[in-house]
Amino acid sequence: MEAATEQHFFYHGKEPSGSKAAIKAFEKERDSCHWCQIRHFPNNKKAPITIVNDEDDAVLPSTFRFLQDSKLGSGVQAAEDSFRSGCECRDDEECQYRGCLCLQEQDDDSDDESQARKKVYMYHTHGSKAGLLRSKHLSSKRPIYECHEGCACSTDCPNRVVERGRKVPLEIFRTSNKRGWGVRSLVDIKRGQFVDKYVGEIITPQEAERRRNASDIAQRKDVYLFALDKFTDQESPDPRLRGHPLEIDGEFMSGPTRFINHSCDPNLRIFARVGDHADKHIHSIAMFAIKDIKRMEELTFDYVDGVSEEDDDAKDASKHGDMGCCMSRQRGQSSAAVSRANPEIIVTAAADADSSSASGPHTRRRRHSSMPLDKHINKPLRRHAWTSEGRAWTRASLARERTDFFDTRVTGRPEVWQTLHAALQVLWDPAGQGADRDGADGLATAQGILDAAEITLPTGDLAQGAYDGLGNYYPLAEWVVADPANIVEDDATIDGLDETISRDLKDDLAGGEETTEELDEEDNVRRREEKGKAVVDARDQASVLARLSETARDVTVKFLTSDSVRVVARKIQEESGLPATKKIRIAFMGKILKENLSLTEQGWKQGYVVNALVFDR
C-alpha cells in the first residue's frame, strides 16, 4: 500500500519522458492508478476520496477502476431522446409540488387532497435540514423521483440532491477486525443526508448470470451485483421492465460504496432514485444516512434490508444471535452469510481477511463479516400468513396448481425441488404427514428436512424463496407455501360470486377436467366448424405458437380470441398428431392456464409463445 501511494505522489504528477515505449508504459501505469482515477472526479477537491491501510500490506485489486457514474454495458441502452421528458418549472420552488412533471409518480402519505399546491417531494426545504430526506421516508421503500438535466429548472433546484452527486469526503480503509476493506466519513453526517450512489457497469441479466457462473467456476467468493428491480413488473407496458432486470456489476469498476460492509444495525439505507422517467430500467441506487453518523465512524448498510416488509426479526437486536447475524456475534464465532441472490434481494459474501480484494454486494446486499464463506444466512423457518385479494382459492384449486407447479419446474436442481415439496407437504398437512407431534405443528419436522438438504432461508419465510448449498435460488409463490386465510372450503359459497370467480371455482372443483356443459359446448363448436356454419369475424381470429414439451416441436394453430384454453389445447393436440392417450395443458409465463378461460383473459397477447405440456390421460 505504501509503495503504491509513494509511486503516485512522487511520480504520477510529472509529465512523461523518454522513449515512446517508456511514455506508453508510464501512461498505462498512471491510468490504472487508483489515486489518479479519483483525482479526476469533478467533486474531488470538495469531497475527496482517500485510501489508507494501517493493518497489513494489502492493496485494492489492480483490476479495479474507480467510476464517478455507472457505465452502460453491451446490450444496455438508455431511452431514445424522443422518449425523454423533463419538468417545465421556471421557478425552482415549483419542483416541490405535485404540479412538477418529475413528481407525477411520487407517492405521498397525506390524505388531504384539497390542497391546491400539494408538496410531495421527499426532502426538507428550509433551515438546517434543507436537502435532508424527510424522516417519514427513511423507513419506507418508495423510490425517489428527482429533477434532472433534461428539466427547465436550475441546477440549484432543491429536488436534485442525488443529481448533484456526493458531497461527503470518504475514506476507504483496511478494517482491524478481519473484514477486509471498509468505508468511513471524514466529516459528521446528518440523519437523512445523501452519502453516495452505488455505481458500476450496468449489464443485461444474461451477462449477469454468465458472470455468476464464471465466478462459481473460478471459485471466487466475491460477487458485486445489484439488481435494478425496483420497477420490475410482468404486467408493465414497458417491455424493459418485464422479465429479469438489468444489474449493476461493481467488481471491476465502481465507486467507494463498493467497499461498504454489512451491519444488522446499519447507519445507511439504499433507495431507488429516478431522474428521467424514461430510464426507470437503469435507475440509480442511492445511499442515505438513517441516523446521525460521527466522523471516522464506519459506514454500513443491511444487505438483507428489504427482503420482507413483515420481516421484523432483522430489526430486533434481541434476535440477532438466533438469526446468526455476523455483527451480533463475538469475534471468532461462526455466522451466516447470504450466498446467491434472487432477481430482487440477496447478496454474497465478500473478501476473506487475508485477501486483497474488497467486499462487494450481490443483487442488492453483500457480505457479513467474519463468517465462513461457505455459510449462508439461514433464519428459522416460520409460517407464512396471507389473504388472497385477487382470487378465491379452493382446496381443490390449491392442490391442483401446487401439483402443476412442482411438475413444471425446469430450473434449479430436481432433488432440491423434491425436498422443498416434501417440507411443504409437512406444513400443508402436519397430521397427514405424521408431524403434528413434533411440538411445533410440523415446523420442526420441515426445518429438519430443509437442514438435512442444506437448504437455507434468508428470511425464514419460504414465500421469500430458498437457496441450496450451491447458491441457486428457488422462488416459491405464497399460494404454494401456505393456504390463504380466506380459503373457500367447498362449492357452497359459489353462488353470489361474480361470474369470473364463479367460473374459476367451478373449474377448480372439477379438478381441471371437462364438465358436461363444457364438453357439449366444445362439440357444438367443432360441428359448426366442420359444417362451415360457424360465424367468424376476422378481427376475432388469432394464432399462437405452442412448444410441445414431449418433442420440443413448435406447432402453430389458429383460434378465436373468445375460445377457451381447452379449445386451443384440443387444436394443438390435433395439429401435433398426438394420440388420444395424451392430454395437453397450456402453460404461459410459468403458470398452468385455466382451461375454462380464454388465453387473452389470462394475459396472453398475439406473438407470445406458450408451452404445451403433454401428459398421459
XYZ file of C-alpha atoms in Angstrom:
617
model
C 0.000 0.000 0.000
C 2.795 2.408 0.942
C 4.729 1.734 -2.261
C 1.666 2.386 -4.438
C 0.966 5.636 -2.590
C 4.553 6.861 -2.954
C 4.591 5.996 -6.647
C 1.518 8.144 -7.199
C 2.519 11.202 -5.187
C 6.173 11.286 -6.270
C 5.901 10.351 -9.942
C 2.397 10.499 -11.415
C 2.200 14.271 -11.266
C 5.116 14.639 -13.665
C 4.985 14.754 -17.440
C 6.173 11.508 -19.069
C 9.535 11.486 -20.820
C 11.878 9.065 -22.562
C 11.185 6.667 -25.402
C 7.725 6.055 -26.831
C 7.610 2.684 -25.118
C 8.553 4.260 -21.765
C 5.943 7.001 -22.178
C 3.283 4.447 -23.097
C 4.157 2.294 -20.085
C 4.051 5.346 -17.804
C 0.645 6.439 -19.120
C -0.700 2.919 -18.665
C 0.567 2.861 -15.080
C -0.970 6.251 -14.359
C -4.253 5.239 -15.981
C -4.517 2.199 -13.685
C -3.528 4.171 -10.574
C -6.474 4.419 -8.173
C -5.286 7.776 -6.848
C -5.138 9.230 -10.377
C -8.623 7.938 -11.144
C -10.008 9.573 -8.003
C -8.187 12.835 -8.694
C -10.128 13.301 -11.934
C -13.512 13.192 -10.184
C -15.244 16.603 -10.585
C -16.007 16.782 -6.847
C -12.596 15.559 -5.679
C -11.443 18.884 -4.230
C -14.568 19.499 -2.158
C -15.297 15.858 -1.301
C -12.098 13.829 -1.743
C -11.766 10.058 -1.511
C -8.744 8.730 0.373
C -7.353 5.212 0.771
C -5.461 4.084 3.889
C -4.161 0.786 5.209
C -2.530 0.709 8.638
C -3.199 -3.007 9.177
C -1.291 -5.021 6.557
C 0.259 -4.863 3.083
C -2.959 -5.384 1.107
C -3.825 -3.024 -1.735
C -7.017 -2.529 -3.701
C -7.388 -5.005 -6.585
C -5.238 -3.905 -9.527
C -8.086 -4.825 -11.895
C -10.463 -2.398 -10.175
C -11.181 1.068 -11.596
C -12.940 3.962 -9.864
C -16.015 5.399 -11.588
C -17.952 8.588 -10.934
C -21.137 7.298 -12.605
C -22.391 3.978 -13.911
C -21.383 2.813 -17.371
C -23.773 1.084 -19.787
C -22.503 -2.345 -20.790
C -23.029 -4.205 -24.044
C -26.698 -4.632 -24.924
C -27.891 -1.957 -22.479
C -29.341 1.258 -23.840
C -30.767 4.390 -22.317
C -34.063 5.712 -23.647
C -34.079 7.460 -27.004
C -34.165 11.245 -26.880
C -37.664 11.273 -28.372
C -38.972 9.479 -25.261
C -37.262 11.759 -22.765
C -39.069 14.420 -20.797
C -38.429 16.899 -18.023
C -40.351 19.412 -15.995
C -41.023 22.906 -17.309
C -40.766 24.571 -13.891
C -39.221 28.022 -14.342
C -39.198 28.613 -10.592
C -37.206 26.055 -8.601
C -39.757 26.250 -5.798
C -42.353 24.661 -8.096
C -40.262 21.470 -8.141
C -41.532 20.617 -4.660
C -45.184 20.278 -5.654
C -47.408 17.783 -7.421
C -47.567 20.040 -10.480
C -43.921 19.289 -11.290
C -43.774 16.689 -14.069
C -40.907 14.870 -12.338
C -43.089 14.275 -9.253
C -46.172 12.932 -11.022
C -45.470 9.406 -9.766
C -44.121 10.346 -6.344
C -46.064 8.555 -3.596
C -47.397 10.615 -0.726
C -48.925 9.609 2.604
C -51.091 12.679 3.014
C -54.858 12.177 2.843
C -55.507 15.857 2.237
C -56.341 16.076 -1.446
C -57.924 19.508 -1.077
C -54.620 21.355 -1.201
C -54.280 23.276 -4.428
C -50.478 23.035 -4.284
C -49.550 19.805 -2.579
C -45.882 19.457 -1.589
C -44.814 15.895 -2.361
C -41.057 15.884 -2.837
C -39.118 13.882 -0.282
C -36.642 16.416 1.092
C -36.757 19.106 3.758
C -36.940 22.588 2.283
C -35.755 25.114 4.848
C -33.360 25.587 7.729
C -30.586 23.273 8.876
C -32.415 20.243 7.473
C -32.695 21.581 3.925
C -31.782 18.830 1.470
C -32.163 16.019 4.011
C -34.572 13.162 3.367
C -37.710 13.583 5.455
C -37.904 11.292 8.488
C -41.119 9.574 7.349
C -39.362 8.388 4.194
C -36.253 6.947 5.852
C -38.022 3.703 6.757
C -40.054 3.474 3.543
C -39.238 1.640 0.330
C -40.689 4.173 -2.057
C -38.475 5.404 -4.885
C -37.180 8.964 -5.036
C -38.156 10.967 -8.120
C -35.845 13.898 -8.869
C -35.408 16.604 -11.455
C -32.542 16.083 -13.895
C -30.506 17.585 -16.709
C -33.485 17.464 -19.068
C -35.551 19.787 -16.871
C -36.049 23.529 -17.216
C -35.301 24.162 -13.528
C -31.835 25.287 -12.468
C -29.000 23.105 -11.212
C -29.729 24.545 -7.741
C -33.236 23.042 -7.748
C -33.954 21.582 -4.275
C -35.124 18.364 -5.930
C -31.698 17.499 -7.362
C -29.958 16.139 -4.268
C -28.712 12.870 -5.787
C -28.355 14.521 -9.191
C -25.708 16.897 -7.797
C -23.621 13.984 -6.529
C -21.673 13.135 -3.401
C -20.796 15.986 -1.015
C -19.260 13.822 1.714
C -15.473 13.139 1.828
C -14.955 9.400 2.234
C -12.056 7.211 3.278
C -11.567 3.599 2.207
C -9.666 1.877 4.998
C -8.441 -1.568 5.985
C -10.524 -2.790 8.923
C -8.876 -4.047 12.102
C -11.394 -6.837 12.753
C -10.609 -9.070 9.765
C -13.380 -7.805 7.471
C -11.234 -6.621 4.588
C -11.856 -3.054 3.430
C -14.422 -0.652 4.828
C -15.572 2.938 4.317
C -15.895 5.837 6.762
C -16.676 9.526 6.525
C -14.169 12.273 7.279
C -16.969 14.579 8.470
C -20.132 14.253 10.524
C -23.156 13.097 8.520
C -26.702 14.117 9.423
C -29.655 11.774 9.532
C -31.356 11.855 6.129
C -28.256 13.114 4.305
C -27.349 11.707 0.903
C -23.969 9.957 1.019
C -23.258 8.429 -2.398
C -24.542 6.149 -5.148
C -23.611 2.559 -5.899
C -22.225 2.646 -9.435
C -20.652 0.163 -11.803
C -21.212 -1.438 -15.176
C -24.904 -1.919 -15.985
C -25.266 -5.285 -17.689
C -28.018 -7.494 -19.083
C -29.464 -10.300 -16.923
C -27.913 -12.833 -19.292
C -24.461 -11.320 -18.826
C -25.018 -11.161 -15.062
C -25.801 -14.873 -14.981
C -22.742 -15.613 -17.116
C -20.550 -13.732 -14.663
C -22.078 -15.556 -11.714
C -21.350 -18.878 -13.384
C -17.791 -17.778 -14.179
C -17.353 -16.792 -10.538
C -18.557 -20.233 -9.444
C -16.186 -21.994 -11.817
C -13.249 -19.879 -10.641
C -14.355 -20.430 -7.017
C -14.363 -16.700 -6.394
C -16.426 -15.803 -3.364
C -16.934 -12.142 -4.232
C -19.803 -11.109 -6.496
C -20.750 -7.440 -6.744
C -24.140 -7.390 -8.482
C -27.093 -5.157 -7.648
C -30.386 -5.907 -9.428
C -32.171 -2.815 -10.758
C -35.511 -4.398 -9.972
C -37.451 -1.672 -8.183
C -39.826 -1.239 -11.118
C -39.784 -4.794 -12.472
C -43.366 -5.764 -13.278
C -44.548 -8.598 -15.510
C -47.647 -6.548 -16.372
C -45.747 -3.352 -17.229
C -46.485 -1.828 -20.650
C -42.745 -1.042 -20.848
C -41.019 -4.190 -22.192
C -37.765 -3.134 -20.496
C -39.438 -3.544 -17.095
C -40.807 -7.016 -17.815
C -38.763 -10.124 -17.183
C -35.435 -10.178 -15.373
C -33.972 -6.748 -14.515
C -30.658 -5.244 -15.523
C -27.912 -5.419 -12.909
C -25.037 -3.197 -11.778
C -21.709 -5.008 -11.519
C -19.155 -3.214 -9.347
C -16.458 -5.884 -9.352
C -14.078 -4.220 -11.810
C -15.406 -0.660 -11.867
C -17.339 1.216 -9.206
C -17.155 3.957 -6.590
C -16.179 3.922 -2.906
C -19.542 2.437 -1.859
C -18.388 -0.885 -3.319
C -16.326 -1.343 -0.157
C -19.092 -0.643 2.385
C -19.658 -3.526 4.816
C -22.807 -5.048 6.292
C -24.368 -4.469 9.704
C -27.634 -5.575 11.295
C -27.664 -2.138 12.912
C -26.702 -0.063 9.856
C -26.347 3.685 9.535
C -27.144 3.788 5.793
C -30.034 2.600 3.650
C -30.415 2.245 -0.106
C -33.155 3.898 -2.172
C -34.079 3.662 -5.845
C -33.699 7.109 -7.416
C -35.285 8.053 -10.755
C -34.318 11.012 -12.908
C -35.845 10.844 -16.377
C -38.899 8.569 -16.129
C -37.983 7.001 -19.467
C -34.899 5.498 -17.790
C -36.550 3.636 -14.924
C -34.854 0.446 -16.090
C -31.460 1.997 -15.268
C -32.444 3.891 -12.121
C -29.800 4.906 -9.596
C -29.067 3.198 -6.267
C -28.684 5.996 -3.692
C -27.454 5.631 -0.108
C -28.815 7.867 2.660
C -27.913 8.106 6.354
C -30.697 6.794 8.599
C -29.050 8.126 11.765
C -26.513 10.776 12.713
C -23.017 9.485 11.917
C -19.883 10.793 13.626
C -16.733 11.410 11.592
C -14.478 8.341 11.268
C -17.408 6.037 12.123
C -17.609 3.137 9.676
C -20.457 3.307 7.169
C -22.630 0.194 6.923
C -25.928 -0.930 5.473
C -28.068 -4.041 5.864
C -27.521 -6.405 2.951
C -30.857 -8.149 3.600
C -32.855 -4.975 4.164
C -35.990 -5.145 2.040
C -36.302 -8.925 1.987
C -39.751 -8.666 3.526
C -41.932 -5.851 4.782
C -43.043 -8.196 7.545
C -39.574 -9.393 8.491
C -39.138 -7.589 11.784
C -36.576 -10.073 13.085
C -33.835 -8.242 11.222
C -34.718 -5.078 13.154
C -34.925 -6.792 16.546
C -31.486 -6.717 18.158
C -32.555 -9.305 20.729
C -32.962 -11.883 17.944
C -29.712 -11.246 16.119
C -27.891 -14.060 17.880
C -30.545 -16.581 16.882
C -30.509 -15.268 13.338
C -26.804 -15.984 13.019
C -26.008 -12.358 12.272
C -22.346 -11.560 11.922
C -22.442 -8.251 13.755
C -24.295 -9.672 16.733
C -21.718 -12.357 17.439
C -18.421 -12.244 19.230
C -15.399 -12.353 17.026
C -14.413 -15.928 16.280
C -17.938 -17.311 16.304
C -19.353 -18.605 13.061
C -22.210 -16.734 11.490
C -24.330 -16.923 8.399
C -23.788 -15.165 5.112
C -26.014 -14.660 2.153
C -24.910 -16.525 -0.921
C -26.789 -16.276 -4.185
C -29.288 -13.603 -5.000
C -32.725 -13.772 -6.440
C -33.837 -11.052 -9.018
C -34.847 -8.862 -6.118
C -32.906 -9.227 -2.979
C -29.889 -11.097 -1.738
C -26.131 -10.659 -1.903
C -22.982 -12.678 -1.495
C -20.079 -12.651 0.830
C -17.025 -10.564 0.401
C -13.317 -10.905 0.640
C -11.507 -13.038 3.114
C -9.430 -11.180 5.647
C -6.218 -12.365 4.011
C -7.358 -11.410 0.523
C -6.595 -8.096 -1.091
C -9.972 -7.939 -2.756
C -12.752 -5.969 -1.162
C -16.163 -6.933 -0.038
C -18.923 -6.250 -2.510
C -22.677 -6.516 -2.995
C -24.560 -9.130 -4.937
C -28.004 -8.208 -6.142
C -28.593 -5.633 -3.514
C -26.664 -6.700 -0.458
C -23.242 -8.051 0.172
C -21.184 -9.615 2.872
C -21.492 -10.375 6.531
C -18.254 -10.040 8.448
C -16.104 -12.741 9.976
C -18.226 -15.615 8.713
C -17.106 -18.720 6.831
C -17.517 -18.101 3.127
C -19.344 -21.395 2.634
C -22.116 -20.412 5.048
C -25.386 -18.719 4.116
C -27.853 -16.644 6.101
C -30.365 -19.131 7.433
C -33.161 -17.900 9.656
C -35.502 -20.298 11.457
C -38.452 -21.475 9.376
C -41.718 -19.682 10.136
C -45.216 -19.973 8.755
C -46.382 -17.628 6.039
C -49.738 -15.910 6.590
C -51.573 -14.174 3.769
C -55.005 -13.247 2.446
C -55.942 -13.618 -1.206
C -57.260 -10.415 -2.755
C -57.467 -11.169 -6.460
C -58.775 -14.712 -6.453
C -60.994 -17.040 -4.442
C -58.950 -20.171 -3.747
C -60.487 -23.572 -3.044
C -58.656 -26.534 -1.572
C -59.108 -28.303 -4.903
C -57.523 -25.440 -6.833
C -54.596 -25.210 -4.428
C -53.926 -28.941 -4.650
C -54.126 -28.941 -8.440
C -51.985 -25.860 -9.006
C -49.400 -26.956 -6.464
C -49.090 -30.245 -8.327
C -48.738 -28.360 -11.611
C -46.170 -26.039 -10.043
C -43.799 -28.802 -8.991
C -44.387 -30.749 -12.218
C -43.246 -27.789 -14.323
C -40.021 -26.698 -12.573
C -37.241 -26.567 -15.163
C -34.567 -24.510 -13.374
C -32.592 -25.498 -10.309
C -31.767 -28.987 -9.097
C -34.607 -31.561 -9.177
C -33.609 -33.072 -5.833
C -33.873 -29.647 -4.174
C -37.367 -29.093 -5.586
C -38.321 -32.548 -4.287
C -37.008 -31.661 -0.832
C -38.866 -28.347 -0.818
C -42.019 -30.192 -1.869
C -41.579 -32.682 0.979
C -41.090 -29.897 3.534
C -44.142 -28.043 2.244
C -46.294 -31.165 2.416
C -45.473 -31.306 6.127
C -46.508 -27.661 6.526
C -49.708 -28.132 4.497
C -50.859 -31.189 6.429
C -48.825 -31.926 9.582
C -51.260 -34.595 10.798
C -51.381 -36.376 7.456
C -47.587 -36.461 7.324
C -47.249 -37.668 10.914
C -45.547 -34.456 12.009
C -48.221 -32.966 14.265
C -46.468 -34.230 17.388
C -43.113 -32.534 16.870
C -44.146 -29.770 19.259
C -44.258 -27.102 16.571
C -47.175 -28.236 14.396
C -44.860 -29.529 11.684
C -42.376 -26.638 11.692
C -39.643 -28.614 13.431
C -40.026 -31.553 11.049
C -39.997 -29.295 7.978
C -36.967 -27.442 9.346
C -35.146 -30.746 9.770
C -35.893 -31.711 6.167
C -34.501 -28.405 4.896
C -31.422 -28.558 7.134
C -30.596 -32.095 6.032
C -30.541 -30.931 2.402
C -28.539 -27.770 3.259
C -31.386 -25.547 2.065
C -31.236 -22.083 3.619
C -33.870 -19.389 4.132
C -32.532 -15.806 4.288
C -35.804 -14.563 5.826
C -37.214 -17.726 7.379
C -40.219 -17.402 5.057
C -40.405 -19.887 2.189
C -42.573 -17.417 0.264
C -39.469 -15.223 0.014
C -37.510 -18.035 -1.622
C -34.821 -20.516 -0.623
C -31.220 -21.294 -1.575
C -29.414 -24.582 -1.998
C -25.837 -25.288 -0.933
C -24.506 -24.075 -4.298
C -26.237 -20.719 -4.027
C -29.040 -21.428 -6.524
C -32.265 -19.543 -5.831
C -35.651 -21.298 -5.656
C -38.635 -18.909 -5.774
C -41.929 -20.015 -4.244
C -45.249 -18.199 -4.594
C -47.210 -17.664 -1.392
C -50.077 -19.873 -2.609
C -47.544 -22.691 -2.932
C -46.253 -22.135 0.598
C -49.475 -21.716 2.583
C -53.264 -21.680 2.357
C -54.808 -18.194 2.309
C -56.757 -17.113 5.373
C -59.891 -16.714 3.233
C -59.769 -20.114 1.523
C -63.095 -21.418 0.145
C -63.783 -24.849 1.613
C -66.311 -26.130 -0.979
C -68.826 -25.089 -3.646
C -71.374 -23.839 -1.109
C -70.133 -20.279 -1.477
C -70.023 -20.207 -5.271
C -73.500 -18.741 -5.659
C -73.481 -14.987 -5.342
C -69.903 -14.532 -6.530
C -69.184 -12.637 -9.722
C -69.114 -14.589 -12.973
C -65.330 -14.825 -13.322
C -64.764 -16.085 -9.781
C -67.701 -18.462 -10.114
C -66.202 -19.932 -13.282
C -62.838 -20.269 -11.554
C -64.386 -22.095 -8.619
C -66.375 -24.466 -10.808
C -63.234 -25.227 -12.760
C -61.307 -25.794 -9.525
C -63.922 -28.143 -8.137
C -63.910 -30.064 -11.409
C -60.216 -30.698 -10.868
C -59.304 -29.269 -14.261
C -61.324 -31.882 -16.147
C -64.048 -31.049 -18.633
C -67.556 -30.683 -17.260
C -70.558 -31.993 -19.191
C -71.586 -28.439 -20.146
C -68.124 -27.643 -21.467
C -67.891 -30.889 -23.469
C -71.283 -30.207 -25.062
C -70.243 -26.654 -25.930
C -66.940 -27.850 -27.413
C -68.714 -30.496 -29.519
C -71.155 -27.874 -30.831
C -68.293 -25.562 -31.805
C -66.470 -28.415 -33.550
C -69.582 -29.426 -35.511
C -70.249 -25.847 -36.628
C -66.647 -25.529 -37.804
C -66.809 -28.828 -39.694
C -70.043 -27.804 -41.471
C -68.685 -24.346 -42.281
C -71.572 -22.685 -40.456
C -69.512 -21.025 -37.742
C -69.725 -17.236 -37.971
C -66.162 -15.912 -37.808
C -65.107 -12.266 -37.645
C -61.553 -11.861 -38.941
C -60.882 -9.351 -36.175
C -61.545 -12.070 -33.601
C -59.083 -14.526 -35.105
C -55.612 -15.089 -33.698
C -52.790 -17.591 -33.956
C -50.449 -18.946 -31.324
C -47.171 -20.813 -31.494
C -47.079 -23.662 -28.976
C -43.917 -25.509 -27.979
C -44.557 -29.174 -27.152
C -42.823 -30.457 -24.027
C -42.607 -34.022 -25.322
C -40.852 -33.398 -28.630
C -39.765 -29.729 -28.353
C -41.567 -29.247 -31.688
C -43.334 -25.975 -32.444
C -46.950 -26.022 -33.595
C -48.969 -23.017 -34.795
C -52.769 -23.061 -34.607
C -55.480 -20.533 -35.379
C -58.328 -19.855 -32.991
C -60.869 -17.253 -31.921
C -59.853 -14.913 -29.120
C -63.027 -15.967 -27.312
C -62.068 -19.661 -27.438
C -61.280 -21.238 -24.110
C -57.837 -22.623 -23.377
C -59.409 -26.078 -23.535
C -60.434 -25.500 -27.169
C -56.975 -24.171 -28.061
C -55.339 -27.181 -26.385
C -57.549 -29.520 -28.406
C -56.488 -27.777 -31.635
C -52.825 -28.036 -30.669
C -53.250 -31.738 -29.988
C -54.933 -32.300 -33.353
C -52.308 -30.289 -35.224
C -49.425 -32.075 -33.492
C -50.824 -35.527 -34.235
C -50.565 -36.696 -30.639
C -52.525 -39.871 -29.826
C -55.789 -39.747 -27.882
C -53.996 -41.246 -24.881
C -52.239 -37.912 -24.392
C -53.604 -34.700 -22.927
C -52.268 -31.178 -23.339
C -52.199 -28.464 -20.667
C -51.136 -24.984 -21.747
C -48.632 -23.028 -19.652
C -47.784 -19.355 -20.057
C -45.297 -17.234 -18.100
C -44.504 -20.214 -15.874
C -48.110 -20.914 -14.870
C -50.626 -23.554 -15.958
C -53.553 -21.698 -17.546
C -57.167 -22.229 -16.539
C -58.904 -24.280 -19.190
C -62.279 -22.565 -18.871
C -60.885 -19.091 -19.594
C -59.519 -17.730 -22.839
C -55.849 -17.063 -23.493
C -56.367 -13.310 -23.583
C -58.183 -13.352 -20.251
C -55.035 -14.805 -18.723
C -52.529 -12.286 -20.067
C -51.600 -13.803 -23.421
C -51.073 -11.451 -26.362
C -50.571 -12.042 -30.067
C -46.975 -13.020 -30.771
C -46.311 -14.642 -27.396
C -45.245 -18.303 -27.285
C -47.000 -20.770 -24.975
C -45.802 -24.111 -23.636
C -47.893 -27.178 -24.459
C -47.259 -29.649 -21.651
C -48.033 -33.219 -22.697
C -49.449 -35.601 -20.067
C -50.871 -39.108 -20.152
C -54.643 -39.192 -19.716
